[in-house]
XYZ file of C-alpha atoms in Angstrom:
770
model
C 0.012 0.032 -0.012
C 1.270 3.437 -0.871
C 0.400 6.785 0.577
C 1.000 10.086 -1.114
C 1.390 12.144 2.076
C 4.802 12.180 3.658
C 4.972 9.589 6.379
C 6.238 12.030 8.979
C 3.264 14.399 8.474
C 0.651 11.812 7.900
C 1.419 9.243 10.571
C 2.089 11.381 13.554
C -1.183 11.324 15.551
C -1.751 14.116 18.053
C -1.864 13.067 21.669
C -5.023 13.163 23.794
C -4.770 14.220 27.422
C -5.274 11.510 29.976
C -8.813 11.940 31.422
C -8.889 13.193 34.944
C -11.963 11.080 35.798
C -13.027 7.688 34.616
C -16.685 6.740 34.482
C -18.183 5.980 37.847
C -21.717 4.857 37.014
C -24.458 3.243 38.938
C -23.391 -0.251 38.009
C -21.934 -2.552 40.578
C -18.214 -1.882 41.200
C -16.918 -4.782 39.161
C -14.585 -2.773 36.996
C -11.119 -4.282 36.684
C -7.981 -3.516 34.725
C -6.635 -5.592 31.969
C -2.895 -6.459 31.811
C -0.993 -3.586 30.228
C 0.713 -5.439 27.384
C 1.206 -2.218 25.429
C -0.933 -3.401 22.514
C -4.495 -2.771 21.483
C -6.708 -5.585 20.225
C -9.525 -4.919 17.848
C -12.112 -7.734 17.541
C -14.064 -8.198 14.246
C -16.153 -10.732 12.362
C -14.826 -9.942 8.828
C -13.617 -12.779 6.657
C -9.986 -12.497 5.489
C -10.910 -12.131 1.807
C -13.443 -9.414 2.311
C -12.561 -5.953 1.088
C -13.451 -4.378 4.452
C -11.002 -6.716 6.215
C -8.245 -5.896 3.725
C -8.938 -2.180 4.226
C -8.922 -2.566 8.046
C -5.565 -4.451 7.835
C -4.209 -1.594 5.728
C -5.442 0.967 8.305
C -3.905 -0.950 11.173
C -0.598 -1.289 9.339
C -0.532 2.424 8.730
C -1.236 3.201 12.446
C 1.505 0.824 13.513
C 3.968 2.752 11.371
C 3.210 6.104 12.918
C 6.196 7.782 14.523
C 4.601 7.793 17.918
C 3.761 4.109 17.794
C 7.227 3.071 16.440
C 8.885 5.244 19.178
C 6.657 3.465 21.815
C 5.389 6.803 23.052
C 2.992 6.483 26.088
C -0.572 6.420 24.746
C 0.394 5.170 21.297
C 0.292 1.357 21.279
C 0.445 -1.111 18.420
C -2.738 -2.726 17.201
C -3.490 -6.389 16.550
C -6.656 -7.688 14.899
C -8.619 -10.559 16.432
C -11.086 -12.362 14.117
C -11.547 -15.220 16.573
C -13.219 -13.455 19.489
C -16.639 -14.383 18.197
C -17.549 -15.822 14.736
C -20.767 -13.730 14.273
C -22.368 -10.555 15.547
C -25.020 -12.597 17.255
C -22.376 -14.418 19.329
C -20.348 -11.373 20.316
C -22.439 -10.479 23.415
C -22.104 -13.949 24.922
C -18.357 -14.050 24.217
C -17.876 -10.683 25.767
C -19.901 -11.408 28.867
C -18.021 -14.644 29.319
C -14.716 -12.833 29.610
C -16.126 -9.968 31.758
C -17.792 -12.351 34.159
C -14.561 -14.154 35.101
C -12.597 -10.868 34.974
C -10.229 -12.134 32.367
C -7.381 -9.729 32.381
C -5.334 -11.352 29.595
C -7.720 -12.315 26.746
C -10.083 -9.309 26.591
C -10.132 -6.687 23.856
C -9.906 -2.921 23.604
C -12.221 -2.303 20.658
C -14.844 -4.254 18.799
C -16.835 -3.790 15.629
C -20.360 -4.633 16.721
C -23.743 -3.391 17.765
C -24.719 -1.186 20.769
C -25.884 -4.164 22.792
C -22.156 -4.927 23.399
C -21.856 -1.578 25.194
C -24.908 -2.509 27.340
C -23.268 -5.907 28.196
C -20.053 -4.086 29.191
C -22.003 -1.541 31.261
C -23.267 -4.338 33.510
C -19.702 -4.848 34.624
C -18.779 -1.082 34.572
C -16.417 -1.877 31.744
C -17.700 0.351 28.964
C -15.163 2.852 27.593
C -16.580 6.395 27.787
C -15.197 8.253 24.739
C -16.348 11.556 26.254
C -13.815 11.160 29.068
C -11.264 12.225 26.494
C -11.893 15.890 25.596
C -10.159 15.861 22.194
C -11.819 12.693 21.148
C -15.152 14.008 22.288
C -14.769 17.149 20.328
C -13.602 15.165 17.233
C -16.729 13.047 17.393
C -18.955 16.082 17.577
C -17.287 17.858 14.654
C -17.016 14.794 12.494
C -20.581 13.392 12.646
C -23.926 15.075 12.258
C -25.672 15.093 15.619
C -28.623 12.799 14.620
C -26.107 10.010 13.563
C -24.846 9.798 17.135
C -28.245 8.599 18.318
C -26.964 5.090 19.211
C -25.045 6.340 22.201
C -28.216 7.826 23.692
C -30.099 4.503 23.700
C -27.881 2.162 25.650
C -29.130 0.833 29.038
C -26.985 1.779 32.011
C -24.946 4.414 30.136
C -25.199 8.217 30.326
C -27.015 9.405 27.179
C -25.076 12.607 27.064
C -21.773 10.774 26.487
C -20.438 8.852 23.499
C -19.900 5.059 23.697
C -19.936 3.963 20.062
C -18.556 5.344 16.746
C -20.675 4.954 13.641
C -18.559 3.184 11.059
C -19.919 0.608 8.640
C -23.475 2.002 8.261
C -26.353 1.133 5.997
C -30.127 1.326 5.889
C -32.943 -0.752 4.403
C -34.259 -0.755 0.922
C -37.437 -1.898 -0.765
C -36.542 -3.988 -3.822
C -39.132 -4.036 -6.649
C -39.260 -6.584 -9.388
C -39.989 -4.214 -12.246
C -41.229 -6.756 -14.938
C -43.470 -8.543 -12.376
C -44.924 -5.272 -11.017
C -45.465 -4.041 -14.578
C -47.332 -7.294 -15.438
C -49.552 -6.885 -12.369
C -50.409 -3.269 -13.178
C -51.019 -3.941 -16.873
C -53.347 -6.853 -16.181
C -55.305 -4.932 -13.593
C -55.659 -1.771 -15.812
C -56.931 -3.578 -18.886
C -59.321 -6.091 -17.257
C -62.386 -5.811 -15.008
C -65.639 -3.984 -14.503
C -64.113 -0.722 -13.384
C -60.470 -1.470 -14.163
C -57.564 -0.271 -12.074
C -55.909 3.085 -12.875
C -52.580 4.712 -12.262
C -52.335 7.974 -10.387
C -51.642 10.721 -12.950
C -48.467 12.116 -11.375
C -47.004 8.611 -11.061
C -47.615 7.405 -14.606
C -44.055 8.125 -15.742
C -42.639 5.932 -12.854
C -44.925 3.048 -13.643
C -44.182 3.259 -17.275
C -40.501 2.800 -16.561
C -40.942 -0.325 -14.455
C -40.182 -2.604 -17.411
C -39.067 -0.825 -20.552
C -38.108 -3.940 -22.518
C -41.127 -6.076 -21.536
C -39.316 -9.280 -22.395
C -40.271 -11.368 -19.353
C -44.035 -11.218 -19.484
C -44.516 -14.673 -21.028
C -42.536 -16.386 -18.335
C -44.135 -14.273 -15.558
C -47.645 -15.124 -16.815
C -46.638 -18.873 -16.503
C -45.477 -18.315 -12.945
C -48.337 -16.105 -11.667
C -51.257 -17.177 -13.798
C -54.191 -15.122 -14.871
C -55.450 -12.002 -13.247
C -58.802 -12.325 -11.433
C -60.729 -9.033 -11.279
C -62.147 -8.445 -7.810
C -63.792 -5.200 -6.881
C -61.717 -2.878 -4.759
C -64.303 -2.870 -1.928
C -64.025 -6.608 -1.785
C -60.339 -6.574 -1.392
C -59.201 -6.764 -5.044
C -57.680 -4.431 -7.674
C -60.741 -3.736 -9.823
C -61.152 0.057 -9.359
C -57.856 0.406 -7.370
C -55.651 3.391 -8.012
C -51.934 2.452 -8.256
C -49.643 5.051 -6.805
C -45.999 5.332 -5.744
C -47.167 6.645 -2.386
C -48.593 3.232 -1.575
C -44.969 1.957 -1.238
C -43.870 4.579 1.321
C -46.162 3.654 4.258
C -46.929 0.290 5.796
C -50.727 0.690 5.922
C -51.025 1.212 2.147
C -48.192 -1.144 1.355
C -49.649 -4.110 3.202
C -53.072 -3.338 1.789
C -51.591 -3.465 -1.837
C -49.839 -6.791 -1.037
C -53.126 -8.400 0.140
C -54.987 -7.228 -2.946
C -52.290 -8.615 -5.263
C -52.384 -11.991 -3.524
C -56.163 -12.146 -3.820
C -56.044 -11.118 -7.486
C -53.505 -13.707 -8.538
C -54.550 -16.888 -6.803
C -53.165 -19.419 -9.260
C -50.585 -21.754 -7.843
C -47.358 -22.231 -9.786
C -46.605 -25.882 -10.684
C -43.659 -25.817 -13.111
C -41.832 -28.936 -11.947
C -38.491 -27.982 -13.454
C -38.177 -24.851 -11.455
C -35.930 -25.190 -8.371
C -38.452 -23.270 -6.210
C -41.234 -25.661 -7.160
C -44.559 -24.005 -6.187
C -43.004 -21.352 -3.941
C -43.863 -17.702 -4.755
C -44.372 -14.737 -2.513
C -45.380 -11.014 -2.735
C -42.927 -9.836 -0.009
C -39.660 -11.207 1.237
C -37.956 -10.236 4.519
C -34.545 -11.679 5.055
C -34.518 -10.479 8.651
C -37.954 -10.719 10.310
C -36.593 -9.338 13.574
C -35.290 -6.219 11.881
C -38.577 -5.791 10.012
C -40.727 -6.206 13.073
C -38.717 -3.420 14.754
C -38.946 -1.023 11.794
C -42.703 -1.656 11.296
C -43.290 -1.219 15.079
C -41.332 2.054 15.150
C -43.499 3.338 12.320
C -46.691 2.191 14.083
C -45.364 4.062 17.210
C -45.287 7.239 15.111
C -41.468 7.286 15.461
C -41.920 7.738 19.247
C -39.696 5.600 21.444
C -42.195 5.910 24.326
C -44.704 3.901 22.244
C -42.149 1.531 20.703
C -41.862 -2.100 21.826
C -39.187 -1.133 24.387
C -36.919 1.792 25.215
C -34.795 3.148 28.018
C -36.680 3.835 31.256
C -35.322 5.283 34.478
C -35.159 3.029 37.475
C -37.697 3.701 40.188
C -35.269 5.708 42.253
C -32.595 6.695 39.731
C -29.218 7.638 41.127
C -28.103 9.540 37.962
C -28.747 9.840 34.250
C -27.078 6.433 33.687
C -29.511 4.580 35.939
C -31.666 3.241 33.127
C -33.026 -0.114 32.161
C -35.089 -1.686 29.298
C -38.302 -3.453 30.303
C -38.704 -5.924 27.460
C -41.711 -7.664 28.900
C -44.060 -4.661 28.581
C -44.914 -5.223 24.861
C -45.659 -8.920 25.631
C -47.655 -8.691 28.743
C -49.104 -5.224 29.645
C -52.127 -5.228 27.405
C -53.190 -1.666 28.272
C -49.821 -0.136 27.570
C -48.957 1.722 24.248
C -46.022 -0.683 23.823
C -48.242 -3.761 23.873
C -50.684 -2.150 21.417
C -47.796 -1.345 19.090
C -46.612 -5.005 19.298
C -50.120 -6.362 18.732
C -50.746 -4.199 15.690
C -47.346 -4.936 14.202
C -47.776 -8.708 14.721
C -51.309 -8.725 13.185
C -49.974 -6.981 10.112
C -47.224 -9.610 9.657
C -49.543 -12.465 10.608
C -52.164 -11.535 7.917
C -49.510 -11.640 5.192
C -48.084 -14.920 6.580
C -51.421 -16.659 6.708
C -52.523 -15.721 3.167
C -49.166 -16.863 1.725
C -47.900 -13.386 0.773
C -44.932 -13.302 3.094
C -41.595 -15.011 2.985
C -38.966 -14.592 5.742
C -35.727 -16.311 6.526
C -36.566 -19.622 8.101
C -39.953 -20.137 6.496
C -38.703 -22.531 3.770
C -36.293 -25.420 4.226
C -32.765 -24.422 3.417
C -33.332 -20.729 4.355
C -32.750 -19.215 0.883
C -32.400 -15.438 0.757
C -35.279 -13.391 -0.656
C -33.338 -12.630 -3.788
C -33.390 -16.264 -4.798
C -37.179 -15.865 -5.328
C -36.995 -12.287 -6.504
C -34.496 -13.070 -9.202
C -36.621 -15.891 -10.613
C -39.800 -13.698 -10.754
C -41.175 -15.614 -7.844
C -41.404 -12.539 -5.630
C -42.588 -9.033 -6.228
C -41.039 -7.081 -3.294
C -38.214 -7.650 -0.827
C -36.925 -5.486 2.022
C -33.217 -5.948 2.607
C -30.081 -4.053 3.590
C -28.752 -1.311 1.184
C -25.432 -3.151 1.048
C -24.414 -6.063 -1.265
C -25.678 -4.431 -4.509
C -24.517 -7.141 -6.915
C -26.576 -9.789 -4.990
C -29.861 -7.973 -5.727
C -30.342 -9.151 -9.273
C -29.518 -12.093 -11.538
C -26.719 -12.076 -14.095
C -27.746 -13.782 -17.348
C -25.273 -16.611 -17.890
C -25.130 -20.347 -17.867
C -25.210 -21.923 -14.446
C -25.668 -25.252 -12.715
C -29.327 -26.151 -12.251
C -29.196 -29.720 -11.009
C -26.305 -31.857 -9.762
C -26.594 -35.604 -9.615
C -23.915 -37.415 -7.730
C -22.525 -40.900 -8.364
C -22.892 -42.824 -5.064
C -19.716 -43.870 -3.340
C -19.295 -46.679 -0.719
C -20.533 -45.901 2.744
C -17.521 -47.693 4.192
C -15.075 -45.027 5.288
C -12.025 -47.287 4.946
C -12.966 -48.284 1.458
C -13.316 -44.606 0.621
C -9.879 -43.851 2.011
C -8.437 -46.697 -0.069
C -10.079 -45.343 -3.215
C -8.698 -41.938 -2.549
C -5.215 -43.283 -1.994
C -5.285 -45.215 -5.167
C -6.823 -42.523 -7.377
C -5.138 -39.321 -6.247
C -1.511 -38.462 -6.069
C -1.154 -36.230 -3.022
C 2.586 -36.108 -2.882
C 2.710 -32.428 -4.013
C -0.627 -30.778 -3.113
C -3.510 -31.307 -0.692
C -6.783 -32.526 -2.155
C -10.330 -31.394 -1.480
C -12.968 -34.071 -1.915
C -16.492 -33.135 -2.974
C -19.456 -34.157 -0.848
C -23.102 -34.205 -1.969
C -25.385 -31.604 -0.473
C -28.395 -32.465 1.568
C -31.787 -31.670 0.176
C -31.935 -28.536 2.300
C -28.550 -27.393 1.116
C -29.495 -28.021 -2.507
C -32.325 -25.589 -2.185
C -29.675 -22.972 -1.109
C -27.801 -23.519 -4.390
C -24.929 -25.224 -2.540
C -23.311 -27.311 -5.243
C -21.293 -29.535 -2.886
C -19.409 -29.660 0.346
C -15.770 -30.496 0.672
C -13.102 -31.331 3.069
C -9.424 -31.928 2.873
C -7.790 -35.360 2.939
C -5.388 -33.766 5.330
C -7.202 -32.405 8.307
C -4.308 -30.234 9.272
C -4.688 -28.148 6.117
C -5.860 -24.652 6.555
C -9.379 -23.911 5.311
C -9.344 -21.669 2.211
C -10.010 -18.124 3.092
C -12.732 -17.799 0.462
C -14.809 -20.619 1.728
C -17.672 -20.461 4.271
C -17.769 -22.734 7.189
C -18.883 -23.211 10.781
C -16.346 -24.246 13.351
C -16.462 -25.311 16.964
C -13.466 -24.928 19.288
C -11.845 -28.222 18.209
C -13.795 -29.607 15.222
C -14.430 -28.646 11.609
C -18.068 -28.788 10.552
C -19.622 -29.321 7.055
C -18.027 -26.789 4.713
C -19.733 -25.342 1.695
C -17.532 -23.831 -1.021
C -18.288 -20.649 -2.932
C -16.583 -20.321 -6.287
C -14.644 -17.569 -8.083
C -13.666 -17.255 -11.663
C -10.647 -19.380 -12.438
C -9.655 -21.642 -15.321
C -9.427 -25.366 -14.824
C -6.663 -27.206 -16.635
C -6.030 -30.895 -17.268
C -2.794 -32.402 -15.898
C -0.924 -35.114 -17.707
C -2.492 -37.742 -15.434
C -6.029 -36.567 -16.192
C -6.530 -34.594 -12.919
C -8.062 -31.154 -12.687
C -5.914 -28.255 -11.612
C -7.695 -25.055 -10.673
C -5.640 -22.053 -11.624
C -5.981 -18.320 -11.546
C -6.506 -17.071 -15.106
C -3.396 -15.522 -16.555
C -2.582 -14.723 -20.180
C 0.900 -15.963 -19.471
C 0.242 -19.577 -18.518
C 3.735 -20.010 -16.996
C 2.849 -17.493 -14.298
C -0.594 -18.938 -13.354
C -1.110 -19.382 -9.608
C -3.055 -22.207 -7.977
C -6.217 -21.082 -6.149
C -9.455 -22.420 -4.839
C -12.683 -21.657 -6.780
C -14.878 -18.980 -5.163
C -18.038 -18.344 -7.067
C -20.877 -20.725 -7.869
C -21.697 -19.118 -11.246
C -18.246 -19.643 -12.656
C -18.059 -23.276 -11.671
C -19.848 -23.920 -14.961
C -16.720 -22.923 -16.849
C -15.161 -26.176 -15.553
C -18.259 -28.228 -16.448
C -18.639 -26.745 -19.923
C -14.950 -27.274 -20.726
C -15.272 -30.955 -19.917
C -18.532 -31.321 -21.761
C -17.339 -29.498 -24.945
C -17.153 -31.340 -28.248
C -13.409 -31.466 -28.288
C -13.498 -33.334 -24.994
C -16.097 -35.852 -26.022
C -13.475 -38.602 -26.350
C -12.632 -38.243 -22.595
C -16.138 -38.953 -21.347
C -16.123 -40.997 -18.307
C -12.517 -40.225 -17.436
C -13.006 -36.967 -15.514
C -13.638 -36.802 -11.842
C -13.796 -33.465 -10.115
C -11.004 -33.348 -7.579
C -10.117 -29.851 -6.607
C -6.569 -28.908 -5.734
C -5.715 -26.020 -3.491
C -1.942 -25.589 -3.061
C -1.182 -24.259 0.334
C 1.861 -21.964 0.426
C 3.105 -23.568 3.590
C 2.759 -27.083 2.256
C 6.314 -28.607 2.107
C 5.393 -31.632 0.002
C 5.891 -35.224 1.014
C 3.382 -38.043 0.753
C 0.412 -38.083 3.135
C 0.292 -41.445 4.686
C -3.201 -41.387 6.024
C -6.510 -39.953 4.850
C -8.870 -38.630 7.452
C -11.886 -37.825 5.346
C -14.342 -38.619 8.080
C -12.316 -37.521 11.026
C -13.322 -34.297 12.769
C -16.408 -33.957 10.511
C -19.995 -33.763 11.673
C -21.903 -35.361 8.807
C -25.607 -36.309 9.066
C -26.618 -39.787 8.069
C -28.280 -38.389 4.878
C -25.003 -36.821 3.922
C -23.050 -40.012 4.550
C -25.481 -41.855 2.293
C -24.793 -39.368 -0.473
C -20.968 -39.202 -0.113
C -19.649 -38.759 -3.585
C -17.482 -36.903 -6.046
C -18.652 -35.554 -9.393
C -18.209 -37.236 -12.727
C -18.640 -34.119 -14.842
C -19.741 -35.500 -18.122
C -22.297 -37.956 -16.824
C -23.553 -36.597 -13.540
C -24.013 -32.892 -14.035
C -26.923 -31.210 -15.734
C -26.888 -27.506 -16.498
C -29.008 -24.958 -18.259
C -28.721 -21.369 -19.470
C -30.244 -18.692 -17.229
C -32.380 -16.923 -19.739
C -32.429 -13.241 -19.242
C -36.120 -13.285 -20.079
C -36.776 -15.582 -17.140
C -34.764 -13.668 -14.495
C -34.547 -10.262 -12.824
C -31.705 -8.393 -14.566
C -29.802 -5.310 -13.272
C -31.795 -2.891 -15.423
C -35.130 -4.424 -14.261
C -34.789 -4.005 -10.523
C -35.884 -0.878 -8.773
C -34.842 0.547 -5.449
C -36.793 2.703 -2.968
C -36.211 3.326 0.675
C -38.211 0.863 2.827
C -41.678 2.033 3.795
C -40.952 4.663 6.428
C -44.304 5.758 7.828
C -47.228 4.250 9.568
C -49.780 5.651 7.064
C -49.967 8.502 4.560
C -50.798 10.971 7.243
C -47.697 10.318 9.413
C -45.623 13.415 10.151
C -42.158 11.969 10.403
C -40.298 9.503 8.221
C -38.223 6.801 9.904
C -34.778 5.869 8.605
C -33.253 2.631 9.776
C -29.623 3.136 10.948
C -27.948 -0.191 11.047
C -24.507 -1.822 10.746
C -21.693 -2.289 13.209
C -19.997 0.587 15.111
C -16.773 0.739 17.013
C -17.204 0.083 20.732
C -14.557 0.420 23.419
C -13.859 -1.798 26.418
C -11.982 -0.472 29.402
C -8.428 -1.893 29.708
C -6.258 0.314 31.935
C -5.437 3.945 31.977
C -2.523 3.781 29.511
C -4.294 1.577 27.006
C -7.561 3.461 27.286
C -5.562 6.567 26.396
C -3.990 4.755 23.434
C -7.510 3.669 22.311
C -8.726 7.209 22.419
C -5.653 8.431 20.444
C -6.254 5.771 17.817
C -9.980 6.602 17.476
C -9.313 10.370 17.106
C -6.803 9.567 14.318
C -9.218 7.103 12.787
C -12.071 9.633 12.333
C -10.010 12.758 11.644
C -6.761 11.966 9.738
C -7.014 12.754 5.994
C -5.137 10.165 3.954
C -4.810 9.311 0.217
C -5.027 5.517 -0.032
C -4.002 3.490 -3.110
C -5.760 0.159 -3.513
C -6.825 -2.503 -6.050
C -10.407 -3.748 -6.234
C -9.174 -7.159 -7.287
C -5.812 -8.774 -6.672
C -5.421 -9.372 -10.411
C -6.171 -5.757 -11.374
C -3.250 -3.971 -13.060
C -4.432 -0.477 -12.437
C -4.664 0.916 -8.915
C -7.310 3.289 -7.711
C -7.122 6.063 -5.039
C -9.371 7.177 -2.188
C -9.046 10.323 -0.190
C -10.554 10.593 3.253
C -10.221 9.351 6.859
C -9.558 5.741 7.755
C -13.135 5.453 8.909
C -14.478 6.698 5.608
C -12.095 4.392 3.675
C -13.160 1.350 5.610
C -16.812 1.992 4.940
C -16.104 2.710 1.278
C -14.279 -0.622 0.710
C -17.113 -2.492 2.438
C -19.877 -0.731 0.372
C -21.123 1.007 3.442
C -21.358 4.708 4.291
C -19.573 6.410 7.167
C -22.113 9.145 7.944
C -19.620 12.026 8.373
C -20.211 15.643 7.599
C -17.405 15.425 5.063
C -19.035 12.505 3.206
C -22.522 14.002 3.302
C -21.517 17.265 1.603
C -19.501 15.479 -1.115
C -20.588 14.707 -4.687
C -22.298 11.270 -4.863
C -21.051 10.922 -8.369
C -17.423 10.998 -7.251
C -16.354 7.404 -8.091
C -13.160 7.842 -6.053
C -15.154 8.455 -2.916
C -18.302 6.333 -3.193
C -19.428 3.061 -4.770
C -21.009 3.645 -8.093
C -24.409 1.931 -7.926
C -28.049 2.891 -7.486
C -28.507 1.195 -4.178
C -25.639 3.144 -2.591
C -26.883 6.303 -4.108
C -30.236 5.678 -2.422
C -28.446 5.161 0.964
C -26.437 8.370 0.460
C -29.436 10.502 -0.471
C -31.350 9.098 2.496
C -28.654 9.928 4.979
C -28.126 13.345 3.383
C -31.853 14.127 3.769
C -31.616 13.161 7.412
C -28.686 15.560 7.920
C -30.242 18.441 5.979
C -33.877 18.027 7.270
C -33.682 16.533 10.746
C -37.169 17.871 11.588
C -38.659 15.552 8.926
C -36.857 12.334 9.820
C -36.461 10.076 12.818
C -33.329 7.900 12.951
C -34.223 4.404 14.126
C -31.639 2.206 15.891
C -33.193 -0.112 18.441
C -32.644 0.726 22.122
C -29.870 -1.532 23.414
C -29.816 -3.558 26.536
C -27.806 -6.648 27.454
C -30.750 -8.871 26.313
C -31.197 -7.009 22.920
C -29.117 -9.427 20.882
C -30.746 -12.548 22.219
C -34.247 -10.991 21.852
C -33.745 -10.225 18.230
C -32.545 -13.788 17.546
C -35.441 -15.314 19.452
C -37.965 -13.133 17.674
C -36.928 -14.725 14.413
C -36.974 -18.258 15.880
C -40.410 -17.651 17.459
C -41.790 -16.677 14.018
C -40.318 -19.863 12.574
C -41.994 -21.918 15.278
C -45.225 -20.032 14.923
C -45.387 -20.586 11.135
C -44.633 -24.320 11.599
C -47.531 -24.538 14.068
C -49.869 -23.001 11.530
C -48.829 -25.627 8.959
C -49.122 -28.589 11.260
C -52.283 -27.555 13.070
C -54.250 -25.162 10.792
C -57.475 -25.399 12.725
C -56.084 -24.239 15.970
C -56.040 -20.639 17.100
C -52.796 -18.869 16.082
C -52.570 -15.290 17.269
C -50.393 -12.763 19.192
C -50.868 -14.742 22.371
C -49.612 -17.938 20.884
C -46.703 -16.105 19.283
C -45.791 -14.563 22.697
C -45.814 -17.976 24.268
C -43.377 -19.149 21.584
C -41.096 -16.272 22.328
C -41.197 -16.663 26.104
C -40.517 -20.370 25.829
C -37.233 -19.632 24.106
C -35.952 -17.872 27.305
C -36.904 -20.619 29.691
C -36.074 -21.280 32.483
C -35.601 -17.507 32.728
C -38.312 -14.947 32.299
C -38.249 -11.889 29.940
C -37.987 -8.940 32.308
């Protein structure tokens, strides 16, 4: 990495005075000091191949090369990254509390990228790091960020709302995704058929006309959705309905439109060849917990006092920090505004669930994301994060549709023998393919894999779950690489390079490009080799020293279900793989998807618009006086130092790009997030050196800019954080899954808010929700 500024000017961070007073809050006096090892540890959950991890590593390297750090000046400590503290955001709270509870002075952290609930967990042990104790850092925070984007610090149980406890870093919001061709089909059918016929609001005609300019997908969409059935508007249909863009900006009208569409297109889809079978939905929610909170905040008229839960003072508060969150109110106190908000929100979701309009993560076996249905025209709307732009539409190309696997012997020893006899592992480790389960197939997982050498590192680009001592079923995501034949008819996966002598061995990383391998083997020029090929994937580890592996531990340290063992196999490409072309007229393409901000009002008369403010921030944990000072010095540098970064979007790129801004802004930029700084929000959104160039990010930018410029019209929503917040959010999702299963298995029973609440409470047993 290169930096244009001179190192002496750029890297010298200004010192922050040691605070005269550390936080003395109402919590029990369990505060303790960590060992002063003169290094700061930042915990994160980023994968090593992610752009945001690479950017964070660059930032840390830069900090570690500042003059003050290299000279070991007091208050300027080196930084180490810890990606093992907790594997996911959901598990961070438990991991942090585990260390705080035993007062672990050696294995704690100084900073963590996570959500405000972590600050609430730390506050229970009086271990939250108060950024406002450091005057220069406090001032830097207030001058860097618009005031309304510092809201998270005001909604943390047990912490003074006038102080700062979290820095906004990797921020996003939520977007309404619209399948343009499908919506156009629905509108056209409803406006040409019926007694009174639907109409389009005059001022919105241009927007509706641009939903599907090419109109190439209508034949396939008609096959999926069937014929339109005219039903009068007063009877819940679309005959006489007025389509308007405003119906998409508030939940009352939005949910009303969804129900009308479901009633007007009742035909079930039965195309057997389609991987989604008869599954189709009007609305998809990848995170039902997030959605319940956003809908509830709108139903509460953006008033935290009527939201499901918020900070409340203890009965005899000792100070402004003496706050708690009473989660049980929206579940039990039927006369309270919180309960009424919860009841209304649940009933809105429940109606869509029961009439088959709603999909959420966990409703279908395999837990496919909403975009799987949206991209196949099996879904009209989805509400998702504003990040991950390229995952929001389909790319027309050939891809694998069905994989059939040749069965292998169930006997592990026989399998090991076959591997020994068929694969030469004297030079490179081998990954063996495993068949997916039925549930995994629905998630488009092509196969699972493991190494014949269980000491081999797992490829950075793969996804896996891992316990403390054992590897667990891995699924491999592929990236574009060529696949070459070796002299002994093995497959070698190599990075594409015009100069073949300099090609490097890599693992595949993207599903869509796996077909390059299959097509090359099935091409006419390879017809004479049919039956010879078996898909063994080689991944050369840089640390691998060669030498023959004497034993194969394919089954060792793997948790494989019996169904998976029954299907243990490797692929014979020419005989066992079927594939088809993804027709652009049967899928949602980039120019066919439309983005709006999520519905942000209760109804059309609501005064304020809510804006969801989500994504991890940077939270401090108390260590000791010297390291706390070093943490504050780093954070001030992180949000104020202007740097010109030089980077490559892809490792193989020959041309570098530049970014000018603070480390915080650079980190967000590389991760396709937005750091909501004053500097960013007065910049030109069309500046490609400063912002990602896509419509979804532009929507995020314009939304945050509107919040900054018109605070009286918008209400930032970030859920109030208590120590229980993370677990509650997870259990809300699980409770909806359980509730939907109960509807399926016992449709004649009563299923309502009371039964949902019982589901939720049961997940906390033997404890009670307080």
